[in-house]
Coordinates of C-alpha atoms and ligand atoms in Angstrom, one line a residue:
M1 CA 0.2 0.3 -0.1
F2 CA 1.5 3.5 -0.7
K3 CA 0.7 5.5 2.2
L4 CA -0.4 9.5 2.4
A5 CA 2.4 10.9 4.2
P6 CA 2.2 13.1 7.0
L7 CA 1.8 16.6 6.5
P8 CA 5.2 17.9 7.9
F9 CA 3.5 21.0 9.9
A10 CA 0.1 21.6 11.7
K11 CA -2.7 22.3 9.5
D12 CA -2.8 26.0 10.8
A13 CA 1.1 26.7 10.8
L14 CA 1.2 28.5 7.4
E15 CA -1.5 30.7 8.2
P16 CA -2.0 33.9 6.9
H17 CA 0.0 32.8 3.8
V18 CA -1.9 29.4 3.2
S19 CA -4.9 28.8 5.2
V20 CA -6.4 26.0 7.1
E21 CA -9.2 25.9 4.2
T22 CA -6.8 25.4 1.4
L23 CA -4.3 22.9 3.2
A24 CA -7.8 20.9 4.3
C25 CA -8.8 20.6 0.7
H26 CA -5.0 20.2 -1.2
Y27 CA -3.5 17.6 1.5
G28 CA -6.9 16.2 2.9
K29 CA -8.6 15.8 -0.5
H30 CA -6.4 16.1 -3.8
H31 CA -3.3 14.7 -2.2
K32 CA -5.4 11.7 -0.5
A33 CA -6.9 11.1 -3.9
Y34 CA -3.9 10.7 -5.5
V35 CA -2.8 8.4 -3.6
D36 CA -6.0 6.4 -3.5
K37 CA -5.8 6.1 -7.0
V38 CA -2.2 5.0 -7.0
N39 CA -3.0 2.0 -4.5
E40 CA -6.6 1.5 -6.9
L41 CA -4.1 1.3 -9.9
T42 CA -1.4 -1.1 -8.3
K43 CA -3.8 -3.3 -6.3
G44 CA -2.9 -7.3 -6.6
T45 CA -0.2 -6.5 -9.4
D46 CA 3.8 -6.5 -8.6
L47 CA 3.5 -2.2 -9.0
A48 CA 2.4 -2.4 -5.3
D49 CA 5.4 -3.6 -4.3
L50 CA 7.9 -0.6 -5.9
D51 CA 8.6 2.2 -3.9
L52 CA 7.3 5.0 -5.4
V53 CA 10.2 6.6 -7.2
A54 CA 10.6 3.1 -9.0
L55 CA 7.0 3.1 -9.8
I56 CA 6.8 6.4 -11.2
R57 CA 10.3 5.6 -13.1
K58 CA 8.4 2.8 -14.5
A59 CA 5.3 4.3 -15.1
A60 CA 6.9 7.0 -17.4
R61 CA 8.5 4.8 -19.8
D62 CA 5.3 2.9 -20.4
T63 CA 2.9 4.8 -22.7
T64 CA -0.2 2.8 -21.5
Q65 CA 0.5 3.8 -17.7
K66 CA 0.1 7.5 -18.4
T67 CA -3.0 7.5 -15.7
L68 CA -0.8 5.2 -13.0
F69 CA 2.4 7.6 -13.7
N70 CA 0.1 11.0 -13.3
N71 CA -1.5 9.5 -9.7
A72 CA 2.1 8.4 -8.5
A73 CA 4.2 11.3 -9.5
Q74 CA 1.5 13.6 -8.0
V75 CA 1.8 11.5 -4.7
W76 CA 5.6 12.0 -4.8
N77 CA 5.4 15.8 -5.9
H78 CA 3.1 16.9 -2.9
D79 CA 5.2 15.1 -0.4
F80 CA 8.4 17.1 -1.9
Y81 CA 6.0 20.4 -2.1
W82 CA 5.0 20.2 1.6
Q83 CA 8.4 19.4 2.7
S84 CA 9.2 22.5 0.6
L85 CA 7.3 24.7 3.2
A86 CA 8.0 26.1 6.1
P87 CA 6.1 28.0 8.9
D88 CA 8.5 31.4 9.2
G89 CA 10.2 30.4 6.1
G90 CA 11.3 32.3 3.1
G91 CA 13.5 35.3 1.8
E92 CA 17.3 34.7 1.5
P93 CA 18.8 31.4 2.3
G94 CA 22.2 31.2 3.8
G95 CA 25.5 29.0 4.1
A96 CA 26.4 26.9 0.6
L97 CA 23.1 27.5 -0.8
A98 CA 23.4 31.5 -1.1
E99 CA 27.2 30.6 -2.7
R100 CA 25.4 28.5 -5.4
I101 CA 22.7 30.8 -6.0
E102 CA 25.1 33.9 -6.3
R103 CA 27.4 31.6 -8.3
D104 CA 24.6 30.2 -10.9
F105 CA 22.3 33.1 -10.7
G106 CA 24.3 35.9 -10.0
G107 CA 22.5 36.4 -7.0
Y108 CA 19.5 36.0 -4.8
D109 CA 17.6 39.3 -6.5
N110 CA 18.2 37.3 -9.8
F111 CA 17.3 34.0 -8.5
R112 CA 14.1 35.2 -7.2
K113 CA 13.0 37.5 -10.3
T114 CA 13.5 34.1 -12.3
F115 CA 11.6 31.6 -10.0
S116 CA 8.7 33.8 -9.8
E117 CA 9.2 34.7 -13.4
T118 CA 8.9 31.2 -14.3
A119 CA 6.5 29.9 -11.9
V120 CA 3.7 32.6 -13.1
G121 CA 4.3 31.8 -16.7
Q122 CA 3.8 27.9 -16.5
F123 CA 0.8 27.8 -18.8
G124 CA -2.2 25.9 -16.8
S125 CA -0.9 23.6 -14.1
G126 CA 2.2 22.2 -13.0
Y127 CA 5.5 23.0 -10.7
C128 CA 8.5 25.1 -10.6
W129 CA 11.6 23.8 -9.3
L130 CA 14.8 24.5 -8.3
V131 CA 17.0 21.7 -9.5
C132 CA 20.5 20.7 -9.5
G133 CA 21.7 19.5 -13.0
A134 CA 24.2 16.7 -13.2
D135 CA 26.9 19.4 -14.4
G136 CA 26.3 20.4 -10.8
K137 CA 24.8 23.7 -11.6
L138 CA 21.2 25.2 -10.2
K139 CA 18.6 25.4 -12.3
I140 CA 15.5 26.8 -12.3
Q141 CA 12.5 25.0 -14.4
A142 CA 8.5 24.5 -14.7
T143 CA 6.7 21.3 -15.3
A144 CA 3.2 20.8 -16.8
N145 CA 0.7 19.0 -15.0
A146 CA 2.1 15.9 -12.9
E147 CA 5.6 15.9 -14.9
T148 CA 8.5 15.8 -12.5
P149 CA 12.2 16.0 -12.6
I150 CA 12.2 12.4 -10.9
A151 CA 11.0 10.7 -13.9
D152 CA 14.2 10.5 -15.5
G153 CA 16.4 11.4 -12.5
K154 CA 19.1 13.6 -14.4
D155 CA 17.9 16.7 -12.9
V156 CA 17.7 16.6 -8.9
P157 CA 15.0 19.0 -7.4
L158 CA 16.0 21.0 -4.2
L159 CA 13.1 22.7 -3.9
T160 CA 9.3 23.0 -5.6
T161 CA 6.1 25.3 -5.9
D162 CA 3.1 24.1 -6.8
V163 CA 1.4 26.0 -9.3
W164 CA -2.1 24.3 -9.5
E165 CA -5.1 26.5 -9.3
H166 CA -6.0 24.1 -6.6
A167 CA -2.8 25.1 -4.3
Y168 CA -4.1 29.0 -4.0
Y169 CA -7.3 29.4 -5.6
L170 CA -8.8 29.9 -2.3
D171 CA -7.0 32.1 -0.8
Y172 CA -5.3 34.3 -3.6
Q173 CA -8.5 33.6 -6.3
N174 CA -6.2 34.2 -9.6
R175 CA -3.4 36.3 -8.5
R176 CA -0.8 33.2 -9.1
A177 CA 1.4 36.3 -8.8
D178 CA 0.7 37.4 -5.2
Y179 CA 0.8 33.7 -4.1
L180 CA 4.6 33.0 -5.6
D181 CA 5.7 36.4 -3.5
T182 CA 4.1 35.1 -0.8
F183 CA 6.2 31.8 -0.7
L184 CA 9.3 33.4 -1.7
D185 CA 9.2 35.9 1.1
H186 CA 7.4 34.0 3.9
L187 CA 7.5 29.8 3.0
V188 CA 10.6 28.5 1.6
N189 CA 12.1 25.9 3.3
W190 CA 15.2 26.4 3.0
A191 CA 17.0 24.2 5.5
F192 CA 14.8 21.3 3.2
A193 CA 16.6 22.8 0.2
E194 CA 20.2 22.8 1.5
A195 CA 19.5 19.5 2.7
N196 CA 18.8 18.1 -0.7
L197 CA 21.9 20.1 -1.9
A198 CA 24.3 18.5 0.3
A199 CA 23.1 15.0 -0.4
V200 CA 23.3 15.9 -4.2
T201 CA 26.8 17.7 -3.6
R202 CA 28.1 14.0 -1.6
R203 CA 26.9 11.7 -4.3
Q204 CA 28.4 13.9 -7.2
A205 CA 31.5 14.3 -5.6
A206 CA 31.8 10.3 -4.9
A207 CA 30.6 9.7 -8.6
Ligands
MN1 MN1 -1.5 20.2 -5.9

């Protein structure tokens, strides 16, 4: 059985930036529905024994498994999105991440502008990611719908934001740019991104 992972914070912990109502619906209904659908689609098959990332990669290579891919990727993407959020988060990162952002984006202000423009510019549903490429360079990329960098494993995600309307419509209606400002200034979990960067840097150094 694939499980709905617990939220890494209380449902009211992101108020006033993300309301209890948004989390109740986004986590309790949307995210849960993806988990339930993956269990329904894999029940009684060998796929049920795979770990989630292996399942996503297998489904991504099989054009007959698009529904399974979409739902499994959405389970993983949401787990990663919740961890990308923190009460009292946002603002400029420090440490190694600040150095890499300086090197690869020419400073935090450029990073912030590019991230926001990329997220706002994603037409329709999807995500905006900060990833570390195989060359060790940090990049910002948007993906559509359930698409996820882990499907091919080339770029390693450090951080994401969900730009599906269900992520922000109750709190910000059509104002995606305001949701992005709030994400960047109040919600980004830099400690999570930094831990992800440290892990990928270690793996790349060992390779
Ligand atoms: Mn979502």
